[in-house]
Every structure is written in C-alpha cells, then in structure tokens.
Coordinates of C-alpha atoms in Angstrom, one line a residue:
Chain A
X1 CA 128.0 129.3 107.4
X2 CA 127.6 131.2 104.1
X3 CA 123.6 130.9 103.3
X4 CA 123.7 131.9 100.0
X5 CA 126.4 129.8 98.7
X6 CA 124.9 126.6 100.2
X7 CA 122.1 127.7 98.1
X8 CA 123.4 128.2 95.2
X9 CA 125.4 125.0 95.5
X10 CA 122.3 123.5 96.5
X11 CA 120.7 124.6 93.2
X12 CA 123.2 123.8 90.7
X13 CA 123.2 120.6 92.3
X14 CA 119.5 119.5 92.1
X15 CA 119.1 121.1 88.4
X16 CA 121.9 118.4 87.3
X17 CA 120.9 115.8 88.6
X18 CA 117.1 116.7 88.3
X19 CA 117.8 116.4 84.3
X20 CA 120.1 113.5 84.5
X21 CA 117.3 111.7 85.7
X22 CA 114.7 112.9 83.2
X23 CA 117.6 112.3 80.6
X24 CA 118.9 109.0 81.7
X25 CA 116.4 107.4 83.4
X26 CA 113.3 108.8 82.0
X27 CA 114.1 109.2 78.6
X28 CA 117.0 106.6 78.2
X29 CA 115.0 104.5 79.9
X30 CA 111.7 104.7 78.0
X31 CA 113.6 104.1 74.7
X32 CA 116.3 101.5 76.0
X33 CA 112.5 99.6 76.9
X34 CA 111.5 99.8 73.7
X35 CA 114.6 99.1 71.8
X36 CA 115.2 96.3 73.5
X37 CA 111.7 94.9 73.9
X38 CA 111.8 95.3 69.9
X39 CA 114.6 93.2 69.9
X40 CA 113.6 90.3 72.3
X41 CA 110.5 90.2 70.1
X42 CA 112.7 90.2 66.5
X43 CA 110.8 93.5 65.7
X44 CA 112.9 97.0 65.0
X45 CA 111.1 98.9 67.6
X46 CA 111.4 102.8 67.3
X47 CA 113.5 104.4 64.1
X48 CA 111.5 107.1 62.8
X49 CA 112.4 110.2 65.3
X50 CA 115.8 111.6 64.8
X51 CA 118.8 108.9 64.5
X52 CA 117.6 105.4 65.4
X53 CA 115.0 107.0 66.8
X54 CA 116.7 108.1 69.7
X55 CA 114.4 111.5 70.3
X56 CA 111.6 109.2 70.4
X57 CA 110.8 110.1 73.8
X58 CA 111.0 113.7 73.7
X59 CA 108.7 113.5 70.6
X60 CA 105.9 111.2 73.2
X61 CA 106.4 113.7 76.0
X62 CA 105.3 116.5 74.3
X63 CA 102.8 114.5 72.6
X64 CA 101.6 114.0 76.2
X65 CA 101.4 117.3 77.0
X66 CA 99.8 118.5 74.3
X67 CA 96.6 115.8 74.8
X68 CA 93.2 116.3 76.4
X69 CA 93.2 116.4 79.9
X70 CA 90.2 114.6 81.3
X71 CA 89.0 114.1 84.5
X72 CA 85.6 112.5 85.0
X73 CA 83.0 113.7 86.0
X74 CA 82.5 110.8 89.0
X75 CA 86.2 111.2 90.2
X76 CA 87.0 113.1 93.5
X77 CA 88.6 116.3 91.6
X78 CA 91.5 116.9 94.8
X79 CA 92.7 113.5 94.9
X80 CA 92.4 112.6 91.1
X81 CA 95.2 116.0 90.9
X82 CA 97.5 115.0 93.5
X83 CA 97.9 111.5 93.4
X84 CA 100.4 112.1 90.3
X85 CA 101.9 114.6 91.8
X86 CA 103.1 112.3 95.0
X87 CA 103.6 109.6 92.8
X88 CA 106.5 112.2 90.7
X89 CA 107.4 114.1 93.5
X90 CA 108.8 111.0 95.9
X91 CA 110.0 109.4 92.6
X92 CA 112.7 112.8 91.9
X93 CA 113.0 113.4 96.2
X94 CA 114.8 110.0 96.6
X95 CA 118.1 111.6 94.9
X96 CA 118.4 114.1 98.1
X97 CA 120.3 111.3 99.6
X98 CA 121.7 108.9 97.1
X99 CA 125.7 110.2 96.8
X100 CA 127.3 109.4 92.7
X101 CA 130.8 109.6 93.4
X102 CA 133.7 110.3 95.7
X103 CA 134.2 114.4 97.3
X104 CA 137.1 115.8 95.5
X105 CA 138.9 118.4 96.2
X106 CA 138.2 122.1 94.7
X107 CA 140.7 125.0 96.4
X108 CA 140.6 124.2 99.7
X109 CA 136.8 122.7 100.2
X110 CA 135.2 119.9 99.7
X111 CA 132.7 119.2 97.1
X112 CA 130.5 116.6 97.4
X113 CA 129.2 114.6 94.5
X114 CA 125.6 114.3 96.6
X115 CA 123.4 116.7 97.5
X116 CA 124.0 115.6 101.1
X117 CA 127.2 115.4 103.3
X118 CA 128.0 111.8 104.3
X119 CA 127.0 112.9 108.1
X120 CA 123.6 113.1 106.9
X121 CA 122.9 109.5 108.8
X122 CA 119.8 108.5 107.7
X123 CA 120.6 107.8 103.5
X124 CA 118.5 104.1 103.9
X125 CA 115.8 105.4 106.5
X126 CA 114.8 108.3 104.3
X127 CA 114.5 105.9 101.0
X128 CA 112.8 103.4 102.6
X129 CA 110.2 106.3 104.6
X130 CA 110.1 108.1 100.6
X131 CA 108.6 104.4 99.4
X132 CA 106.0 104.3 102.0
X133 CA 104.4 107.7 100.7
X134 CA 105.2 106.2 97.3
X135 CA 102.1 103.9 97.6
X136 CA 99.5 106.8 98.6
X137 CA 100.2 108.1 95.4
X138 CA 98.9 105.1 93.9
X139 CA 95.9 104.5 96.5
X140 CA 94.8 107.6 95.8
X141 CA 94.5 107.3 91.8
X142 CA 92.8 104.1 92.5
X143 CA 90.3 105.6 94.7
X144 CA 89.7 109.0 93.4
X145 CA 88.8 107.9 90.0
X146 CA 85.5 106.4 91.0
X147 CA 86.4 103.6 88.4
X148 CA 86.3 99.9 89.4
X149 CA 89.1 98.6 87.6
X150 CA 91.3 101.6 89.0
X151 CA 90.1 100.5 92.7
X152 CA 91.3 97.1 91.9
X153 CA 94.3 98.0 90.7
X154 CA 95.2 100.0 93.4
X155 CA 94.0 98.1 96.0
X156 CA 96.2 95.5 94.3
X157 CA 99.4 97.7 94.2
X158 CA 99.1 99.0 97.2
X159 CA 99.0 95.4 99.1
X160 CA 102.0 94.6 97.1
X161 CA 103.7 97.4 97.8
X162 CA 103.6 97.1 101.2
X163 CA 104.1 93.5 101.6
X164 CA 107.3 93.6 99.4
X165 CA 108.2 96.5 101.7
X166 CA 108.8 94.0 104.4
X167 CA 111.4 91.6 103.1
X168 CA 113.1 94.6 101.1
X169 CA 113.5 96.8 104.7
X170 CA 114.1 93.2 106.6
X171 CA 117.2 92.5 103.6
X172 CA 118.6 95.6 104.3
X173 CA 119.3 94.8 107.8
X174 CA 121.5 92.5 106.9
X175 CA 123.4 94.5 104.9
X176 CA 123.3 97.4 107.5
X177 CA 124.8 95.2 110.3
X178 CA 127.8 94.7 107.9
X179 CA 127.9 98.5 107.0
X180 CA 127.3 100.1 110.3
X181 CA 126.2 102.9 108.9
X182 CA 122.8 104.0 107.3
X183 CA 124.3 106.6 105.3
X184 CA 125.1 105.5 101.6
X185 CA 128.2 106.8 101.3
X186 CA 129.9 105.4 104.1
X187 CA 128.2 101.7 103.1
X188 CA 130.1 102.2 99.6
X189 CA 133.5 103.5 100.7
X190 CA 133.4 100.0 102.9
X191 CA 133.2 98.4 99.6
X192 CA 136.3 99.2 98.2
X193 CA 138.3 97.5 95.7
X194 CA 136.0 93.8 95.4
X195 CA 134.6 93.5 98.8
X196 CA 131.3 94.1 97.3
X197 CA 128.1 93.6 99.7
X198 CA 126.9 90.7 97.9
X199 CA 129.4 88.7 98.4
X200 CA 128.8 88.3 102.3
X201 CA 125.2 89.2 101.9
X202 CA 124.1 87.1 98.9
X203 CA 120.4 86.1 100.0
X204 CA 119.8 89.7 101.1
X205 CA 121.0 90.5 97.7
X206 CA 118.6 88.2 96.0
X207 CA 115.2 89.2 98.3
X208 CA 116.0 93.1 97.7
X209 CA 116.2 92.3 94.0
X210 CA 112.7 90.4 94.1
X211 CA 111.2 93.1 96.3
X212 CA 112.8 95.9 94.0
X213 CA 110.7 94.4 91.0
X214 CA 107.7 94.0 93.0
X215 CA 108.1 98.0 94.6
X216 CA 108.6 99.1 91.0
X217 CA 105.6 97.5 89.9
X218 CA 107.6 95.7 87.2
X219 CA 106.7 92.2 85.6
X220 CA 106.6 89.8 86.8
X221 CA 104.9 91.6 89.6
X222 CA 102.8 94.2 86.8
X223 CA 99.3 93.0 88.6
X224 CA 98.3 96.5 89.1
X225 CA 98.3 97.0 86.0
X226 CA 97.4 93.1 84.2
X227 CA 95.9 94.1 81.2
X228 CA 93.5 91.3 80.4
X229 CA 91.3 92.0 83.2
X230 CA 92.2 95.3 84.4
X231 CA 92.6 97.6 81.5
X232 CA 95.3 99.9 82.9
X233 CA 94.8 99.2 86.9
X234 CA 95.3 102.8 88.7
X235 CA 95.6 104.8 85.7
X236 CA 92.9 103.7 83.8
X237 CA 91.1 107.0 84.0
X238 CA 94.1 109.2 83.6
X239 CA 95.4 110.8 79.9
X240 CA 97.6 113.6 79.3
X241 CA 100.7 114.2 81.3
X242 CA 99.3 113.0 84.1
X243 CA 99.2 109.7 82.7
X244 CA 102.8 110.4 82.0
X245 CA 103.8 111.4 85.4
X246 CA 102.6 107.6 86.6
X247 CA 104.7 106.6 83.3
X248 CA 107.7 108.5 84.2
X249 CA 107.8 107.8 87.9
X250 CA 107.9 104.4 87.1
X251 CA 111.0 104.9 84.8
X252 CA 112.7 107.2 87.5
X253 CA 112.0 104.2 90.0
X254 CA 113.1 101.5 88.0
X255 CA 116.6 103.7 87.6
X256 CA 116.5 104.5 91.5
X257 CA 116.0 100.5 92.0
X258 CA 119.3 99.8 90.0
X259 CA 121.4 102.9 91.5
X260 CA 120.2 101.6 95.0
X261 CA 121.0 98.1 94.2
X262 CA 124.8 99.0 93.0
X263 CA 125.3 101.0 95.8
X264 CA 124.3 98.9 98.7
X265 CA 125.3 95.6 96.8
X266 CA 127.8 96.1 93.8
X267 CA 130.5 98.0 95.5
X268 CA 128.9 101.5 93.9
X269 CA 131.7 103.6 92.7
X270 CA 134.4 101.8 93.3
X271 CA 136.5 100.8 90.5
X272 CA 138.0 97.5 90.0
X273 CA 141.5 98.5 90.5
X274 CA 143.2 100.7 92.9
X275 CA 142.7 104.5 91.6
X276 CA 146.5 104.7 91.7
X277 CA 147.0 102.2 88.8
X278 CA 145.8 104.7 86.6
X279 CA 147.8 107.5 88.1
X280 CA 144.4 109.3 89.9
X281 CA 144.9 110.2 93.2
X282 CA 141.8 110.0 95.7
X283 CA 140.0 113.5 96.1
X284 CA 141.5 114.6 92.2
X285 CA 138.2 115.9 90.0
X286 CA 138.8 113.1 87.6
X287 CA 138.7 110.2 89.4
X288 CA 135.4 111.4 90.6
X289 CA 134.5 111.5 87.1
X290 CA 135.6 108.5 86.6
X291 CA 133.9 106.9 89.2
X292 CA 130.3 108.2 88.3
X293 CA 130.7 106.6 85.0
X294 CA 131.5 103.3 86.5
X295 CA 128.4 104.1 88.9
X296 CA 126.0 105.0 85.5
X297 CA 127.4 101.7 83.5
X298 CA 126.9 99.5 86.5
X299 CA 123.3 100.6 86.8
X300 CA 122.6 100.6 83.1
X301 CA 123.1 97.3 83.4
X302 CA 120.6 96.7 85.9
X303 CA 118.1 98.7 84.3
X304 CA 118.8 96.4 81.3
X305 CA 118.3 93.2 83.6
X306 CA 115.0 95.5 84.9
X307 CA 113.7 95.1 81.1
X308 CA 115.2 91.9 80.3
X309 CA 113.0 90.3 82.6
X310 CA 109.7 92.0 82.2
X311 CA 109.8 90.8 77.8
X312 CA 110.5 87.2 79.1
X313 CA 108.9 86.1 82.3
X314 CA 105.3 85.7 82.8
X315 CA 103.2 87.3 84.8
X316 CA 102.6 86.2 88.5
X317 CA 98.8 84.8 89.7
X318 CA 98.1 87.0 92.5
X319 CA 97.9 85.0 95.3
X320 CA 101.3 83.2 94.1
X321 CA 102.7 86.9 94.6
X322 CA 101.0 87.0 98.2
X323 CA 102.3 83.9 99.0
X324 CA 105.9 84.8 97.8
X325 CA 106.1 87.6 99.7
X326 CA 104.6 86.4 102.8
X327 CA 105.6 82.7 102.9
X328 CA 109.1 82.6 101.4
X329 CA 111.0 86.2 101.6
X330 CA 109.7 87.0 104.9
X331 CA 110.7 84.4 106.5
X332 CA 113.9 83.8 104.6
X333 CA 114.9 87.3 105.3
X334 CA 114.2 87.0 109.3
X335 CA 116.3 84.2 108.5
X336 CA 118.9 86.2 106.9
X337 CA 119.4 88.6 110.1
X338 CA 119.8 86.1 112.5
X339 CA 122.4 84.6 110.6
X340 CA 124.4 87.4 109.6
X341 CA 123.9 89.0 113.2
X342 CA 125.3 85.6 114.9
X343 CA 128.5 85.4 112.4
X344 CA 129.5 88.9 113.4
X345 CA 128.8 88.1 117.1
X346 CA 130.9 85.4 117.3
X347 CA 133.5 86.3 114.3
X348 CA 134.5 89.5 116.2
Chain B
X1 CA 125.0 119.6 112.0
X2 CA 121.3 120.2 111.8
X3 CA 121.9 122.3 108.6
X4 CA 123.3 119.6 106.5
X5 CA 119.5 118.6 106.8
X6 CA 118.4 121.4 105.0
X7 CA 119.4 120.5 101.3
X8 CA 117.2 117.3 102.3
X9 CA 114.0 119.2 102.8
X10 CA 114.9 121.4 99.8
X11 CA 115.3 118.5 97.4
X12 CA 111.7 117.2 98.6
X13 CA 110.1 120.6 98.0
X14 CA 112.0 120.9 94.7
X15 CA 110.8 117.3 94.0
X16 CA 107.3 117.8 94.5
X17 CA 107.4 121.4 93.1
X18 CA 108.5 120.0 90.1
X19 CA 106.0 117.1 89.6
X20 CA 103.0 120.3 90.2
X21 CA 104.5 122.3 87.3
X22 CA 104.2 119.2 85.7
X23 CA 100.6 119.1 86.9
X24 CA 99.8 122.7 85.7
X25 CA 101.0 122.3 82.2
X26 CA 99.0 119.6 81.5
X27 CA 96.6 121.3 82.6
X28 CA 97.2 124.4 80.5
X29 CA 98.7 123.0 77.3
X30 CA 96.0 120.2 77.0
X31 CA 93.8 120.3 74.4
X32 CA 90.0 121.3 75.7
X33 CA 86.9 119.5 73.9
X34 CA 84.9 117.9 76.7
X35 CA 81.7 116.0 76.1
X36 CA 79.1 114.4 78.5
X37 CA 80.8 110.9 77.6
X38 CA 84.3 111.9 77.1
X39 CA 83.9 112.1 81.2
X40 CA 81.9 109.5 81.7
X41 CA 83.0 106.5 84.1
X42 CA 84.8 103.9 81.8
X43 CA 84.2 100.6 81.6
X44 CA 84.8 98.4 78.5
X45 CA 82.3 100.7 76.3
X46 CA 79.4 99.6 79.1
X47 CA 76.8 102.4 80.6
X48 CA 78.6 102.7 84.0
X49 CA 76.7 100.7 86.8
X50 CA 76.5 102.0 90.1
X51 CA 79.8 103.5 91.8
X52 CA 83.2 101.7 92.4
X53 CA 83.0 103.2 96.0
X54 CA 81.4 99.6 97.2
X55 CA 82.7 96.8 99.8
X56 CA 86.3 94.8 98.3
X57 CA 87.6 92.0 100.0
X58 CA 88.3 92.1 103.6
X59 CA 91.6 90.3 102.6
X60 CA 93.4 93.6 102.0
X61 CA 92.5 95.0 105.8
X62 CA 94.4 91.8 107.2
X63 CA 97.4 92.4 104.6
X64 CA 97.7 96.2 106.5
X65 CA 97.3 94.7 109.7
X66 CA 100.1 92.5 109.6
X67 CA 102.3 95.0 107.6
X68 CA 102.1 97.4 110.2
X69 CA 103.0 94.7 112.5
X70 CA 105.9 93.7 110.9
X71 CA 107.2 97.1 109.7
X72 CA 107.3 98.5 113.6
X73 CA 109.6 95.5 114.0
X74 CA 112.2 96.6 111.5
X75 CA 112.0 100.1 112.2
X76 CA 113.2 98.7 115.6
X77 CA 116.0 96.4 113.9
X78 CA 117.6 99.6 112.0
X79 CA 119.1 101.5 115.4
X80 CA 119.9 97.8 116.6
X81 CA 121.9 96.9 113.3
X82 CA 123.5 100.3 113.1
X83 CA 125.0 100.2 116.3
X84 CA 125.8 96.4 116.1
X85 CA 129.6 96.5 116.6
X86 CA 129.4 99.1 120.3
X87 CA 126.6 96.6 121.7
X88 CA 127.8 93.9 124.4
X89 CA 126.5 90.7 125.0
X90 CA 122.9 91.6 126.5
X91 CA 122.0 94.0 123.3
X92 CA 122.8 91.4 121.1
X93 CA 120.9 88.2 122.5
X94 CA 117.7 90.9 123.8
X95 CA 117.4 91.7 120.1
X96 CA 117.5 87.6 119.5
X97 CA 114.5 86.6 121.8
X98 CA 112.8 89.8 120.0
X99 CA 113.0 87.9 116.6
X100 CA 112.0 84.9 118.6
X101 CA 108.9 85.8 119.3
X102 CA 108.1 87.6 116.8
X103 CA 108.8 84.1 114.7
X104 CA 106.4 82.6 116.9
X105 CA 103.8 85.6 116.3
X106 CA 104.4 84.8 112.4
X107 CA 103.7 81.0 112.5
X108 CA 101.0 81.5 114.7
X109 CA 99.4 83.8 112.4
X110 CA 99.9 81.4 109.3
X111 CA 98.7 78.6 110.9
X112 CA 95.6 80.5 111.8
X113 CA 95.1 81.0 108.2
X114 CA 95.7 85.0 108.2
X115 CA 98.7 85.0 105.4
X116 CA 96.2 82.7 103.1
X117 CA 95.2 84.5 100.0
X118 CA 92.4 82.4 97.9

C-alpha cells in the first residue's frame, strides 16, 4: 500500500468535490432559490451582479464575511462558536461516502469516482449516523444563545428532526432489503437500465421524500424557523458568516437530500439506454463522465422540486407536523417493511 | 480492508476543518464596533426579561423518549435487511414477531396519549 499516493488521491479528490458543492449546491443553489422564487412570485429576482446576476452569491458571501461578528454578551461563548461549525462540518462530511459515477479504468488501476471504494459497507449507516450529529448543531445554537425565540426554535427543530429521522431510517429498510447492500454504489449498479428503486419501493420513496423536507428544515416543515412568531428560530442571534454557515449547510443539505434521493431511488447514474448504444464501453473515462452529468441533472431537478415547493405550500401547524410524523409515516413505514420483507420471502 | 476506512475519517476531519476556517475568518475579517446594546439579548426591540434558560414543555422529553425507542429498533432492522436473502426461515419470521410487538408497544403508547401534541 503506497501512503502517499492514497493521500494525494485522497486530496485531489476532496478539493473537487469540496468546491463542486460550494459551487453547485451552495452557490447554484442559493441563486436557482432566488431566481426561481422571483419567478413563481412574477418578480425578476437577482440581475444586477455580473450576467443575470449569476455572481450574486459570491457577491453575499463576501458580504457575509465582511459583517460584524456579534456574540452576546448572555450567550455561552463555546457553544455559540461550535454549533456552526457542526452544523457545516457534517453538512460537507456526508460526501465521504456518496459515489458520482462509475470506476473507470486509468492504466492498469482503478479509479473510483468516490472518495470511498464500494467495500466501504456502511454508505447508508454513516449518512444516517452524520444526520443524528446534524441536529446538535442546531440544539446547541438554540441553547447557547440565551435567546428565547432561539430556544424555541431549536427545541422545535430538533424534535422534528429526530422524529422525521424515524420514518426516513424505517423507509430505507425497505429499500435496503431490495438492495442487499448498505453501500451506495452497489444499491445503484442494481439499478441499471429502468429498474429504478421506486418502482418496487414507491411508499418508501414517498416517506423519505416527506422526511427529506422535514430533515432539511425546508417548508413546509420551516417551523424552526416561522417567522411571524419566531424571528429567525436558532439563528436569531447569529450575523456574519456564522449566520452563513447555518445558511449554507442548509443549501449543501438540500443538494445532499436530492443526490441521496437519486441514488437510492432514481436509478443514480444509470443512463436510460445501454452505454453501448452510444459506443462507450463500461470502465472508459467518458462514460463516467457521462454518467455524473446524468447524476447532476437528475438532482437539479430535485433541488428544483426542493424550491418549488417551499414558494407554493403553506406552512405546517406544529402539532399537524407531530402528528404526521408520528401518526401517519411511522406507522405506514413499519407497514412498508413488513410488506416488502414478506414479498421477497415468499417471491424467492 | 480496514484502510479503505481511512479516506472516511479524513473526509470528516477535512469537513469539519473546513467549516472552523470558516469560523476563524469570520472572526478575523468581521468588522469590530461593539456596543453595550449591539450584545444585548434580542427580543423584538424589548429590554430583555429574565433568561431563556427557564422550564419548556415537558412534551419535548416524551418526543426523545420514544425516538430513542424507536431508533434502537431500526438500527436493529439494518443488519437484518442487509443480510435478508442468506437468512432461513427462523431469521425471517424472529424479525416479524419483533415488529409485532413493537406495533403493539406503538398503539399502546398512542392510546395512552404519549404521541398527542396540543
């Protein structure tokens, strides 16, 4: 085993994917919000920063950085520092095991288009595990801030959190005992061609998707942060880029959401006709290529659906989204399992 | 095998190291003008009154209660659903009377009121 140049691999790696998720999902993201928020609404939304606006974020991030930094005086000082940096950190640490592509070939080894080698088993475990930290990020802000509209709001999101966690991990058990495998790259090579995941797991499909707004903290699940009564929930008392660091991890979550729910659900990579159609042979450079951009386009349009939904539903009551999460996708997932796990008992 | 774990642990200190820098520059790059209200506790333009450190609904405790519950259970479902197809007959109906009665723990627990949010 040659150290250095798993490394270096390593490095090269993590740096492009690092800024294809500031870059795509961050800053993308942020703008494809507002563009399309401005359109819903019959507005023009940003146009002023470079070519229809299109450096718009870049312009607000270092506008971000550049703004006073305040922490109040009442606010626990440790907590009120790290809580945005768990919040960030698990938000970029979920791409150590989500794969983009096929390996190809490159002289006579194998390069993965991952960070991790499919034997890696644990792809879902180590999301799901990442998630869980996920809400201490949030807890914390609420609490450290010493603000009562922060506490609320965290309090709120973090109940959310983990009762959405429940029907999202129980869905996924469906989809794993079709799979057999809890490492996302051998779930999507079983997808091939159109046997996509959501056709024999179409209620898991539709509970993950509910959950997946409710994890991201998107509307119609935005109670955290409901303006009218909370101000802005768990960052109420945070400005600066640390504000910005809740902001983006929300962004980088909403992408992960979509890439996650393409991969286990949407056949990931695969295109919709046999590589060899098109004259690329399986392991080439270019069908990997290939292959990521199907990936990116399928999850754009998730990400779209992600933003579609927050300008035109309304926001849930909180103890509607207690009793949705409690009353009808727990149960209907259980449901779900014990379906799926008797079909494949007595199918095989 | 147990080094194609390591670009895991890398990725998570990379993740996090990143997110700090992050953390420092705001710090550093920030402008610096602080006055005795700019830190003050907000709320709505008010004089703050008393701490938010108080006693919230006892509603939230049950919520993480029955999360951890539940969430045990599917971490015992993912090595069951994994290894699905090489189980026989006993691992598959064992893992049926497991849901069983932990259906029956569920409706117990909303009949009794405990998944009731008003």
């Amino acid at each position: 085993m040659n150290w250095s140049l798993l490394i270096i691999e390593f490095l090269i790696k993590a740096i492009i994917i690092l800024t294809l998720i500031l870059l795509i999902a961050a800053a993308f993201g942020v703008y494809l919000e507002r563009k399309v928020s401005a359109w819903i609404q019959n507005r023009i939304g940003p146009n002023r920063v470079g070519p229809f606006g299109l450096l718009q974020p870049f312009a607000d991030v270092i506008k971000l950085f550049l703004k006073e930094d305040i922490t109040p005086s009442a606010a626990d000082k440790l907590f009120h520092r790290i809580a945005p940096v768990i919040s960030l950190g698990v938000a970029l640490s979920v791409y150590a095991v989500i794969p983009f592509a096929e390996p190809f070939e490159m002289g006579n080894r194998t390069v993965y288009f991952a960070l991790t080698t499919p034997d890696v088993n644990v792809g879902i475990l180590f999301i799901l595990a990442l998630t869980s930290v996920g809400v201490y990020g949030i807890t914390f802000a609420g609490w450290s801030s010493n603000n009562k509209y922060s506490l609320l709001g965290g309090l709120r999101s973090s109940a959310q959190m983990i009762s959405y966690e429940l029907s999202m991990g129980l869905s996924l058990v469906g989809v794993l005992l079709v799979a057999q495998s809890l490492s996302l790259q051998e779930i999507v090579q079983k997808q091939a061609l159109w046997n996509w995941n959501v056709f024999y797991q179409p209620l898991a499909f539709l509970i993950f998707l509910v959950s997946a707004f409710a994890e991201t903290n998107r509307a119609p699940f935005d109670l955290p942060e409901a303006e009218p009564e909370l101000v802005g929930g768990y960052n109420t008392e945070y400005s600066g880029m640390k504000f910005g660091m809740f902001f983006l991890a929300e962004y980088a979550n909403m992408f992960t959401s979509s890439l996650i729910i393409v991969l286990l659900f949407f056949g990931g990579w695969n295109l919709p006709i046999p590589a060899e159609w098109i004259g690329l042979e399986h392991g080439s450079f270019w069908l990997s290529l290939l292959q990521f951009f199907v990936l990116i386009i399928k999850t754009l349009f998730f990400v779209f659906f992600f933003i579609w939904v927050r300008w035109s539903v309304p926001r849930f009551r909180y103890d509607q989204l207690m009793y949705l999460g409690w009353k009808v996708l727990l149960p209907l997932a259980l449901l779900n399992l014990i379906i799926t796990s008797i079909v494949i008992y007595f199918l095989r | 095998m147990i080094e194609s774990y390591i670009p895991l642990i890398l990725m998570v200190t990379l993740g996090f190291l990143f997110a700090f820098v992050f953390l420092i520059l705001s710090e550093w790059m920030g402008a610096r003008r602080v006055t005795r209200e700019k830190i003050t506790t907000y709320e709505s333009g008010m004089v703050p009154f008393r701490t938010a450190r108080e006693r919230f609904s006892v509603k939230f405790y049950l919520i993480a209660m029955s999360f951890i519950v539940f969430d045990i259970e599917v971490v015992f479902l993912y090595p069951w659903a994994v290894s699905f197809s090489s189980l026989d007959s006993v691992g598959f109906w064992a893992m049926i009377v497991f849901v069983i009665i932990l259906f029956a723990g569920y409706y117990y627990e909303l009949k009794k009121g405990g998944l009731q949010w008003d």
